[in-house]
Coordinates of C-alpha atoms and ligand atoms in Angstrom, one line a residue:
X273 CA 27.8 -41.0 -79.7
X274 CA 26.9 -44.7 -79.2
X275 CA 29.5 -45.1 -76.5
X276 CA 27.8 -42.5 -74.3
X277 CA 24.3 -44.1 -74.7
X278 CA 25.8 -47.4 -73.9
X279 CA 27.3 -46.0 -70.7
X280 CA 24.0 -44.5 -69.8
X281 CA 22.1 -47.8 -70.1
X282 CA 24.8 -49.5 -68.0
X283 CA 24.4 -46.9 -65.2
X284 CA 20.6 -47.2 -65.4
X285 CA 20.9 -51.0 -65.2
X286 CA 23.3 -50.8 -62.2
X287 CA 20.8 -48.8 -60.2
X288 CA 17.8 -50.8 -61.5
X289 CA 19.4 -54.1 -60.4
X290 CA 19.7 -52.7 -56.9
X291 CA 16.5 -50.7 -56.6
X292 CA 14.1 -52.6 -58.8
X293 CA 11.8 -49.5 -59.0
X294 CA 11.2 -49.3 -62.7
X295 CA 8.4 -51.9 -62.8
X296 CA 6.3 -50.6 -59.9
X297 CA 6.7 -47.0 -61.1
X298 CA 5.7 -48.0 -64.7
X299 CA 2.8 -50.0 -63.4
X300 CA 1.6 -47.1 -61.2
X301 CA 1.9 -44.6 -64.1
X302 CA 0.1 -46.8 -66.7
X303 CA -2.4 -48.5 -64.4
X304 CA -5.9 -48.6 -65.9
X305 CA -8.6 -46.4 -64.5
X306 CA -12.3 -46.4 -65.4
X307 CA -12.8 -44.0 -68.4
X308 CA -15.4 -41.9 -66.6
X309 CA -12.9 -40.9 -63.9
X310 CA -11.0 -38.8 -66.4
X311 CA -13.0 -35.8 -65.4
X312 CA -12.3 -32.2 -64.3
X313 CA -14.0 -33.1 -61.0
X314 CA -11.1 -35.4 -60.2
X315 CA -8.2 -33.0 -60.3
X316 CA -8.2 -31.5 -56.8
X317 CA -6.3 -34.2 -55.0
X318 CA -3.4 -34.1 -57.4
X319 CA -3.5 -30.2 -57.2
X320 CA -3.2 -30.4 -53.4
X321 CA -0.2 -32.7 -53.8
X322 CA 1.5 -30.3 -56.2
X323 CA 0.8 -27.4 -53.8
X324 CA 2.4 -29.4 -51.0
X325 CA 5.5 -29.8 -53.1
X326 CA 5.5 -26.1 -53.7
X327 CA 5.2 -25.4 -50.0
X328 CA 8.1 -27.8 -49.2
X329 CA 10.4 -26.2 -51.7
X330 CA 9.6 -22.5 -50.9
X331 CA 9.7 -23.5 -47.2
X332 CA 13.2 -24.9 -47.4
X333 CA 14.3 -21.7 -49.2
X334 CA 12.7 -19.5 -46.5
X335 CA 14.3 -21.5 -43.8
X336 CA 17.7 -20.5 -45.2
X337 CA 17.2 -17.0 -44.1
X338 CA 14.5 -17.1 -41.4
X339 CA 15.7 -16.9 -37.8
X340 CA 13.5 -18.7 -35.3
X341 CA 14.2 -16.4 -32.4
X342 CA 11.8 -14.1 -30.7
X343 CA 14.1 -11.1 -31.1
X344 CA 15.1 -11.8 -34.7
X345 CA 12.2 -13.5 -36.5
X346 CA 10.4 -10.3 -37.4
X347 CA 13.6 -8.6 -38.6
X348 CA 14.5 -11.6 -40.7
X349 CA 11.2 -11.3 -42.5
X350 CA 11.9 -7.6 -43.1
X351 CA 15.3 -8.5 -44.4
X352 CA 13.8 -11.1 -46.8
X353 CA 11.2 -8.5 -48.0
X354 CA 13.7 -5.7 -48.6
X355 CA 17.3 -6.9 -48.8
X356 CA 17.1 -10.4 -50.4
X357 CA 16.6 -10.4 -54.1
X358 CA 13.1 -11.8 -54.7
X359 CA 12.8 -12.6 -51.0
X360 CA 9.4 -10.9 -50.9
X361 CA 8.3 -13.1 -53.8
X362 CA 9.4 -16.2 -52.0
X363 CA 7.4 -15.2 -48.9
X364 CA 4.4 -14.3 -51.1
X365 CA 4.5 -17.7 -52.9
X366 CA 4.7 -19.6 -49.6
X367 CA 1.9 -17.5 -48.1
X368 CA -0.4 -17.7 -51.0
X369 CA 0.5 -21.4 -51.6
X370 CA -0.7 -22.0 -48.1
X371 CA -4.1 -20.3 -48.6
X372 CA -4.6 -22.1 -51.9
X373 CA -3.6 -25.4 -50.3
X374 CA -6.2 -25.1 -47.6
X375 CA -8.8 -24.1 -50.2
X376 CA -8.0 -26.9 -52.6
X377 CA -7.9 -29.5 -49.8
X378 CA -11.4 -28.4 -48.7
X379 CA -12.7 -28.5 -52.2
X380 CA -11.2 -32.0 -52.7
X381 CA -12.9 -33.1 -49.5
X382 CA -16.2 -31.7 -50.6
X383 CA -15.9 -33.4 -54.0
X384 CA -15.0 -36.8 -52.4
X385 CA -18.0 -36.4 -50.0
X386 CA -20.5 -35.5 -52.7
X387 CA -19.3 -38.3 -55.0
X388 CA -19.5 -40.9 -52.2
X389 CA -15.9 -41.8 -52.7
X390 CA -15.4 -42.5 -49.0
X391 CA -17.6 -45.6 -49.2
X392 CA -16.2 -49.1 -49.3
X393 CA -13.4 -49.9 -49.8
X394 CA -12.0 -46.4 -49.5
X395 CA -13.0 -45.7 -45.9
X396 CA -9.5 -45.6 -44.6
X397 CA -8.4 -43.3 -47.4
X398 CA -11.0 -40.9 -46.2
X399 CA -10.0 -41.2 -42.6
X400 CA -6.3 -40.6 -43.5
X401 CA -7.6 -37.6 -45.5
X402 CA -9.3 -36.2 -42.4
X403 CA -6.0 -36.2 -40.6
X404 CA -4.4 -34.6 -43.7
X405 CA -6.9 -31.8 -43.4
X406 CA -6.1 -31.3 -39.7
X407 CA -2.4 -31.2 -40.5
X408 CA -2.9 -28.8 -43.3
X409 CA -4.7 -26.5 -40.9
X410 CA -2.0 -27.1 -38.4
X411 CA 0.6 -26.0 -40.9
X412 CA -1.4 -22.9 -41.7
X413 CA -1.7 -21.9 -38.0
X414 CA 1.9 -22.7 -37.0
X415 CA 3.1 -20.9 -40.1
X416 CA 1.2 -17.8 -39.2
X417 CA 2.8 -17.8 -35.8
X418 CA 6.3 -17.9 -37.3
X419 CA 5.7 -14.4 -38.7
X420 CA 5.8 -13.4 -35.0
X421 CA 4.2 -10.1 -35.7
X422 CA 1.3 -8.4 -34.0
X423 CA -1.3 -10.7 -35.6
X424 CA 0.7 -13.8 -34.7
X425 CA 1.1 -12.6 -31.1
X426 CA -2.6 -11.9 -30.6
X427 CA -3.6 -14.9 -32.6
X428 CA -1.5 -17.0 -30.2
X429 CA -3.0 -15.2 -27.3
X430 CA -6.5 -16.2 -28.4
X431 CA -5.3 -19.7 -29.2
X432 CA -3.9 -20.0 -25.7
X433 CA -7.0 -18.7 -24.1
X434 CA -9.0 -21.3 -26.0
X435 CA -6.6 -24.0 -24.8
X436 CA -6.8 -22.8 -21.3
X437 CA -10.5 -23.5 -21.1
X438 CA -10.1 -27.2 -21.5
X439 CA -11.3 -28.7 -18.2
X440 CA -8.6 -30.0 -15.9
X441 CA -5.6 -30.0 -18.3
X442 CA -6.1 -26.5 -19.6
X443 CA -3.1 -25.0 -17.8
X444 CA -0.8 -27.8 -18.8
X445 CA -2.0 -27.5 -22.5
X446 CA -1.1 -23.8 -22.5
X447 CA 2.3 -24.6 -21.0
X448 CA 2.9 -27.1 -23.7
X449 CA 1.7 -24.8 -26.4
X450 CA 3.6 -21.7 -25.4
X451 CA 6.6 -23.4 -23.9
X452 CA 5.9 -21.7 -20.6
X453 CA 3.2 -19.6 -19.1
X454 CA 3.6 -16.6 -21.5
X455 CA 4.3 -16.0 -25.2
X456 CA 8.1 -15.7 -25.4
X457 CA 11.2 -17.0 -27.0
X458 CA 10.4 -20.7 -26.3
X459 CA 7.0 -20.3 -27.9
X460 CA 8.5 -19.4 -31.2
X461 CA 11.1 -22.3 -31.0
X462 CA 8.2 -24.7 -30.3
X463 CA 6.2 -23.5 -33.2
X464 CA 9.2 -23.6 -35.5
X465 CA 9.8 -27.2 -34.6
X466 CA 6.2 -28.0 -35.2
X467 CA 6.0 -26.2 -38.5
X468 CA 9.3 -27.5 -39.9
X469 CA 9.8 -31.0 -38.5
X470 CA 6.9 -32.5 -36.7
X471 CA 3.8 -31.7 -38.8
X472 CA 5.5 -31.9 -42.2
X473 CA 7.1 -35.2 -41.3
X474 CA 3.7 -36.7 -40.4
X475 CA 2.0 -34.9 -43.3
X476 CA 4.4 -36.3 -45.9
X477 CA 4.1 -39.8 -44.4
X478 CA 0.3 -39.7 -44.5
X479 CA 0.3 -38.3 -48.0
X480 CA 2.4 -41.3 -49.0
X481 CA -0.1 -43.6 -47.4
X482 CA -3.1 -41.8 -48.9
X483 CA -1.6 -42.0 -52.4
X484 CA -0.7 -45.6 -51.9
X485 CA -4.3 -46.4 -51.1
X486 CA -5.6 -44.4 -54.0
X487 CA -3.3 -46.5 -56.3
X488 CA -4.1 -49.8 -54.6
X489 CA -7.9 -49.4 -54.5
X490 CA -8.3 -47.5 -57.8
X491 CA -9.8 -44.1 -58.4
X492 CA -13.5 -43.9 -57.4
X493 CA -15.7 -44.7 -60.3
X494 CA -18.2 -42.1 -61.4
X495 CA -21.3 -42.4 -59.3
X496 CA -24.4 -43.5 -61.1
X497 CA -27.9 -43.3 -59.6
X498 CA -28.9 -46.9 -58.7
X499 CA -25.4 -48.3 -58.7
X500 CA -25.3 -49.4 -55.1
X501 CA -22.0 -50.1 -53.2
X502 CA -22.1 -53.5 -51.5
X503 CA -19.1 -54.9 -49.8
X504 CA -19.8 -58.3 -51.3
X505 CA -19.9 -57.2 -54.9
X506 CA -18.2 -53.8 -55.2
X507 CA -14.6 -54.9 -55.9
X508 CA -15.6 -57.3 -58.6
X509 CA -17.9 -54.7 -60.3
X510 CA -15.1 -52.1 -60.1
X511 CA -12.7 -54.5 -61.8
X512 CA -15.2 -55.3 -64.5
X513 CA -15.8 -51.7 -65.2
X514 CA -12.0 -51.0 -65.4
X515 CA -11.6 -54.0 -67.7
X516 CA -14.4 -52.8 -70.0
X517 CA -13.7 -49.1 -70.2
X518 CA -10.2 -48.8 -68.7
X519 CA -7.7 -46.2 -70.0
X520 CA -4.1 -45.8 -68.9
X521 CA -3.9 -43.2 -66.1
X522 CA -0.9 -41.5 -68.0
X523 CA -1.6 -39.9 -70.3
X524 CA -5.3 -40.4 -70.9
X525 CA -6.5 -39.3 -67.5
X526 CA -3.6 -37.4 -66.1
X527 CA -3.4 -34.5 -68.6
X528 CA -6.4 -32.9 -66.9
X529 CA -4.6 -33.1 -63.6
X530 CA -1.5 -31.5 -65.2
X531 CA -3.4 -28.6 -66.7
X532 CA -5.4 -27.9 -63.5
X533 CA -2.2 -28.0 -61.4
X534 CA -0.5 -25.7 -63.8
X535 CA -3.5 -23.3 -63.6
X536 CA -3.4 -23.4 -59.8
X537 CA 0.4 -22.7 -59.9
X538 CA -0.2 -19.7 -62.2
X539 CA -2.9 -18.4 -59.9
X540 CA -0.5 -18.6 -56.9
X541 CA 2.1 -16.8 -58.9
X542 CA -0.4 -14.1 -59.9
X543 CA -1.6 -13.6 -56.4
X544 CA 2.0 -13.4 -55.1
X545 CA 2.8 -10.8 -57.7
X546 CA -0.3 -8.8 -57.3
X547 CA -0.8 -8.9 -53.6
X548 CA 2.6 -9.6 -52.3
X549 CA 3.5 -11.4 -49.0
X550 CA 1.5 -11.5 -45.8
X551 CA 2.7 -9.2 -43.2
X552 CA 4.7 -8.9 -41.2
X553 CA 2.4 -6.4 -39.4
X554 CA 3.8 -4.5 -36.5
X555 CA 6.5 -5.9 -34.3
X556 CA 5.0 -7.9 -31.5
X557 CA 4.6 -5.7 -28.5
X558 CA 2.4 -6.8 -25.6
X559 CA 2.0 -3.3 -24.5
X560 CA 0.1 -2.3 -27.6
X561 CA -3.3 -4.0 -27.4
X562 CA -4.3 -4.9 -30.9
X563 CA -8.0 -4.5 -31.1
X564 CA -8.5 -6.3 -34.3
X565 CA -5.9 -9.0 -34.8
X566 CA -6.6 -10.8 -38.0
X567 CA -5.9 -14.5 -38.4
X568 CA -5.1 -15.9 -41.9
X569 CA -8.0 -16.7 -44.1
X570 CA -8.4 -20.3 -43.1
X571 CA -9.2 -19.2 -39.5
X572 CA -11.2 -16.1 -40.2
X573 CA -14.5 -18.0 -39.7
X574 CA -13.4 -19.2 -36.2
X575 CA -12.6 -15.6 -35.4
X576 CA -16.1 -14.4 -36.5
X577 CA -17.9 -17.2 -34.7
X578 CA -16.1 -16.4 -31.5
X579 CA -16.9 -12.8 -31.8
X580 CA -20.6 -13.4 -32.3
X581 CA -21.0 -16.1 -29.7
X582 CA -22.6 -15.0 -26.4
X583 CA -19.7 -15.3 -23.8
X584 CA -21.4 -18.0 -21.8
X585 CA -21.5 -20.3 -24.9
X586 CA -17.8 -19.8 -25.8
X587 CA -16.3 -22.6 -23.7
X588 CA -18.7 -25.3 -24.7
X589 CA -18.8 -24.3 -28.4
X590 CA -15.0 -24.1 -28.6
X591 CA -14.4 -27.6 -27.5
X592 CA -17.5 -29.6 -28.1
X593 CA -18.1 -28.4 -31.7
X594 CA -14.7 -29.2 -33.1
X595 CA -14.7 -32.6 -31.3
X596 CA -18.1 -33.4 -32.8
X597 CA -17.1 -32.2 -36.2
X598 CA -13.9 -34.3 -36.3
X599 CA -15.7 -37.3 -34.8
X600 CA -18.4 -37.1 -37.4
X601 CA -15.9 -36.9 -40.2
X602 CA -14.0 -39.9 -38.9
X603 CA -17.1 -42.0 -38.4
X604 CA -18.8 -41.1 -41.6
X605 CA -17.3 -43.9 -43.8
X606 CA -17.8 -46.4 -41.1
X607 CA -21.5 -45.8 -40.7
X608 CA -22.2 -44.9 -44.3
X609 CA -19.8 -47.2 -46.0
X610 CA -22.3 -48.8 -48.3
X611 CA -25.3 -47.7 -50.4
X612 CA -26.0 -45.1 -53.1
X613 CA -23.1 -42.9 -54.2
X614 CA -25.0 -40.5 -56.6
X615 CA -25.9 -37.1 -55.1
X616 CA -29.4 -37.3 -56.5
X617 CA -30.1 -40.2 -54.2
X618 CA -28.4 -38.6 -51.2
X619 CA -30.4 -35.4 -50.5
X620 CA -29.4 -35.1 -46.9
X621 CA -25.7 -35.3 -47.8
X622 CA -26.1 -32.6 -50.4
X623 CA -28.1 -30.4 -48.0
X624 CA -25.5 -30.9 -45.3
X625 CA -22.6 -29.9 -47.6
X626 CA -24.5 -26.8 -48.8
X627 CA -25.2 -25.7 -45.2
X628 CA -21.6 -26.2 -44.2
X629 CA -20.3 -24.4 -47.2
X630 CA -22.6 -21.4 -46.8
X631 CA -22.0 -21.2 -43.1
X632 CA -18.2 -21.2 -43.5
X633 CA -18.5 -18.7 -46.4
X634 CA -20.6 -16.3 -44.5
X635 CA -18.5 -16.4 -41.3
X636 CA -15.3 -16.0 -43.4
X637 CA -16.8 -13.0 -45.1
X638 CA -17.9 -11.6 -41.7
X639 CA -14.4 -12.2 -40.4
X640 CA -12.9 -10.0 -43.2
X641 CA -14.6 -6.8 -42.0
X642 CA -15.3 -7.4 -38.3
X643 CA -18.1 -4.8 -37.9
X644 CA -17.9 -5.3 -34.1
X645 CA -14.5 -3.9 -33.5
X646 CA -13.9 -0.2 -33.6
X647 CA -11.4 1.2 -36.1
X648 CA -9.1 2.7 -33.5
X649 CA -7.2 4.9 -35.8
X650 CA -10.3 6.5 -37.3
X651 CA -9.7 9.8 -35.5
X652 CA -6.1 10.3 -36.8
X653 CA -6.6 9.3 -40.3
X654 CA -10.0 10.6 -41.3
X655 CA -10.9 14.3 -40.9
X656 CA -14.5 15.4 -40.5
X657 CA -15.8 16.0 -44.0
X658 CA -15.7 19.7 -44.9
X659 CA -19.5 19.7 -45.7
X660 CA -20.1 19.3 -42.0
X661 CA -18.0 22.3 -41.1
X662 CA -19.2 24.6 -43.8
X663 CA -21.5 27.5 -42.6
X664 CA -21.0 26.6 -38.9
X665 CA -20.5 28.9 -36.0
X666 CA -17.2 28.9 -34.2
X667 CA -18.8 27.1 -31.2
X668 CA -20.0 24.4 -33.5
X669 CA -16.6 24.0 -35.1
X670 CA -15.1 23.9 -31.7
X671 CA -17.5 20.9 -31.0
X672 CA -16.2 19.2 -34.2
X673 CA -12.7 19.3 -32.7
X674 CA -13.9 17.9 -29.4
X675 CA -15.6 15.0 -31.3
X676 CA -12.4 14.3 -33.1
X677 CA -10.1 14.6 -30.1
X678 CA -12.2 12.6 -27.7
X679 CA -12.1 9.7 -30.2
X680 CA -15.8 9.4 -30.6
X681 CA -15.1 8.3 -34.1
X682 CA -13.4 5.1 -32.9
X683 CA -16.9 3.9 -32.5
X684 CA -19.1 6.2 -34.6
X685 CA -18.7 7.1 -38.2
X686 CA -19.3 10.4 -39.8
X687 CA -19.4 10.8 -43.6
X688 CA -18.9 7.0 -43.9
X689 CA -15.5 7.0 -42.0
X690 CA -15.0 5.8 -38.5
X691 CA -15.9 2.8 -36.2
X692 CA -19.1 0.8 -36.4
X693 CA -19.6 0.0 -32.8
X694 CA -22.1 2.7 -32.3
X695 CA -24.6 4.2 -34.8
X696 CA -23.4 6.6 -37.5
X697 CA -23.8 10.2 -36.3
X698 CA -24.5 11.8 -39.7
X699 CA -28.2 12.3 -39.0
X700 CA -28.1 12.2 -35.2
X701 CA -29.9 15.5 -34.7
X702 CA -32.9 14.1 -36.6
X703 CA -33.1 11.3 -34.0
X704 CA -32.2 12.9 -30.7
X705 CA -32.9 16.2 -29.1
X706 CA -30.1 18.2 -27.5
X707 CA -31.1 17.0 -24.0
X708 CA -30.9 13.4 -25.0
X709 CA -27.5 13.9 -26.6
X710 CA -26.2 15.5 -23.5
X711 CA -27.5 12.6 -21.4
X712 CA -26.0 10.0 -23.8
X713 CA -22.6 11.7 -23.9
X714 CA -22.3 12.3 -20.1
X715 CA -23.8 9.1 -18.9
X716 CA -23.0 6.7 -21.8
X717 CA -24.9 3.5 -21.8
X718 CA -25.6 0.7 -24.2
X719 CA -21.9 -0.1 -24.7
X720 CA -20.9 3.5 -24.9
X721 CA -18.6 4.8 -22.2
X722 CA -19.8 7.7 -20.1
X723 CA -17.9 10.9 -20.9
X724 CA -19.0 12.8 -17.8
X725 CA -15.5 12.8 -16.4
X726 CA -13.6 13.3 -19.6
X727 CA -15.4 16.5 -20.8
X728 CA -15.6 19.8 -19.1
X729 CA -19.0 21.7 -19.4
X730 CA -17.8 24.0 -22.2
X731 CA -16.5 21.0 -24.3
X732 CA -19.8 19.3 -23.8
X733 CA -21.8 22.3 -24.9
X734 CA -19.6 22.7 -28.0
X735 CA -19.8 19.0 -28.8
X736 CA -23.5 18.8 -28.5
X737 CA -24.0 22.1 -30.5
X738 CA -22.0 20.5 -33.3
X739 CA -24.1 17.3 -33.0
X740 CA -27.3 19.2 -33.4
X741 CA -26.1 20.4 -36.8
X742 CA -25.8 16.8 -38.0
X743 CA -29.2 16.3 -39.4
X744 CA -28.7 14.5 -42.7
X745 CA -30.4 15.8 -45.7
X746 CA -33.6 17.8 -45.3
X747 CA -34.6 16.0 -42.1
X748 CA -36.5 18.0 -39.5
X749 CA -34.8 18.3 -36.1
X750 CA -35.8 15.8 -33.5
X751 CA -38.4 17.0 -31.0
X752 CA -39.1 15.9 -27.6
X753 CA -42.2 13.8 -27.8
X754 CA -43.1 14.3 -24.2
X755 CA -42.9 18.0 -24.5
X756 CA -44.9 18.0 -27.6
X757 CA -47.6 16.0 -25.9
X758 CA -47.8 18.5 -23.1
X759 CA -47.9 21.3 -25.7
X760 CA -50.6 19.7 -27.8
X761 CA -52.8 19.0 -24.8
X762 CA -52.6 22.6 -23.7
X763 CA -53.4 24.0 -27.1
X764 CA -55.3 21.3 -28.8
X765 CA -55.5 22.8 -32.3
X766 CA -52.1 24.4 -32.4
X767 CA -50.7 22.5 -35.3
X768 CA -52.7 20.7 -38.0
X769 CA -49.7 18.4 -38.6
X770 CA -49.9 16.9 -35.2
X771 CA -53.5 15.7 -35.3
Ligands
HEC486 C1 -16.5 2.6 -27.2 C2 -17.4 3.0 -28.3 C3 -18.0 4.4 -28.3 C4 -17.4 5.6 -28.1 C5 -15.9 5.9 -27.9 C6 -18.4 6.6 -28.2 N1 -19.6 6.0 -28.4 FE1 -21.4 6.9 -28.7 N2 -22.3 5.2 -28.8 C7 -21.7 3.9 -28.7 C8 -22.7 2.9 -28.8 C9 -22.5 1.4 -28.8 C10 -24.0 3.6 -28.9 C11 -25.4 2.9 -29.0 C12 -25.9 3.0 -27.5 C13 -27.3 2.3 -27.5 O1 -27.6 1.6 -28.4 O2 -27.9 2.5 -26.5 C14 -23.7 5.0 -28.8 C15 -24.6 5.9 -28.9 C16 -24.4 7.3 -29.1 C17 -25.3 8.3 -29.4 C18 -26.8 8.0 -29.6 C19 -26.9 7.6 -31.0 C20 -28.3 7.0 -31.4 O3 -28.5 7.1 -32.6 O4 -29.0 6.5 -30.5 C21 -24.7 9.5 -29.4 C22 -25.3 10.9 -29.7 C23 -23.3 9.2 -29.2 N3 -23.1 7.9 -29.0 C24 -22.3 10.2 -29.2 C25 -21.0 9.9 -28.9 C26 -20.0 11.0 -28.7 C27 -20.2 12.4 -28.9 C28 -18.8 10.3 -28.4 C29 -17.5 11.0 -28.1 C30 -17.5 11.9 -26.9 C31 -19.1 8.9 -28.4 N4 -20.4 8.7 -28.7 C32 -18.1 7.9 -28.1 C33 -20.4 3.7 -28.6 C34 -19.4 4.7 -28.4

């Protein structure tokens, strides 16, 4: 139908006459980039942008059902999970999209750093990027609070206690953050506003600025050892390079971005399908002290660092370290804006990146299993293994029940199940004599509570009798060294093994 086509062109022209966007868009799409920037190393920035679009879209859909009120938030998530068709999938996509976005942004930053792409004239692009990282983390944190479950509640508690340590304005900061002195309705309203209006608004604006600068300044050329960035010559050299080897961004360079973005999308979908949405864990209840609140993956390392820090270092490390880290990132392009870009000529930079990556990785790993916190439900969910009860006297079995009921296994494991705060008890009788065990149980010590008041003498007897049967495999029972010394001095040649 020629008439229809004619109409279409007329409508297009009507808009184009008023908007005038065709030329700039076409220019942006087809602009020449140096051939060597068409590389799989250059795909992370565009993948982060695609993830941002995913987050905005899934976020809008979630906001249609989510109720930002302290009494209804948790229920509305349950409603999404169970009553809305594919609601769980939407939540899972938004949650996994968030984790992927943090990861991709971090990788993008590492790549930009190692390729020296923050150097002249792209200093400001990097600085805007640092703010984009902070906002991405801000979205991850505020988003986790919106779940308003136990993890969110205690995560907020920890966040607030960090804020309260700021000298002078700590109290005011907590008030600002929580919308009052305690975590309550206003807290959620505040985080909802941050997560849905304030941070995304700023984030989108800065992403626009970031992309504009990428277009304007050109994609960073592939670093070559010996090709030194100088403010006086760089721009001319870059243009020459583009003129000699330039290829249009679309399609010659962009197809790699498209394939990688598609792979990331498929990974998000796969994770969402396989692992489902995050939480909500239990309804927030300040009367239940959660001993192991788990933050989302982006903050696990902070959680691990805080747990391992000696208490007197907490306050300084919590403020000074982030300030220094952010300050260093912002200053980096200003102090190192010229010079070599290639990693082989920047050993300090490579080493620094490796140290940061390994440290973050290790602490994140530590954060996933928190060996310092007792598993508080160990006594209800894991029975004492049958092998430890087989062939035991009634008194000893009685002791096994005391061990279970007094919740010793919140801190001690038996048969691999239980807490890790204290040593495993499987072979305790090979290490301690009965007297030592009685002392340890009644008096406690070394981070173990004293059970003197909580056990009557018959319970203690039974408990310790049971413990003396826990000897591991083929280990001799522990003997009292002091007693043995006395014995051997009295009868010098009593036992050939002791000489
Ligand atoms: C709050 C955690 C906690 C609980 C609950 C607890 N313990 Fe302990 N327990 C520890 C810690 C920590 C140590 C290590 C003390 C040290 O290093 O001096 C320990 C040490 C011990 C030891 C000595 C182990 C060794 O190898 O040196 C015994 C025996 C023991 N506990 C028995 C018990 C019994 C029995 C109970 C229950 C009545 C119990 N514990 C409850 C934390 C706990």
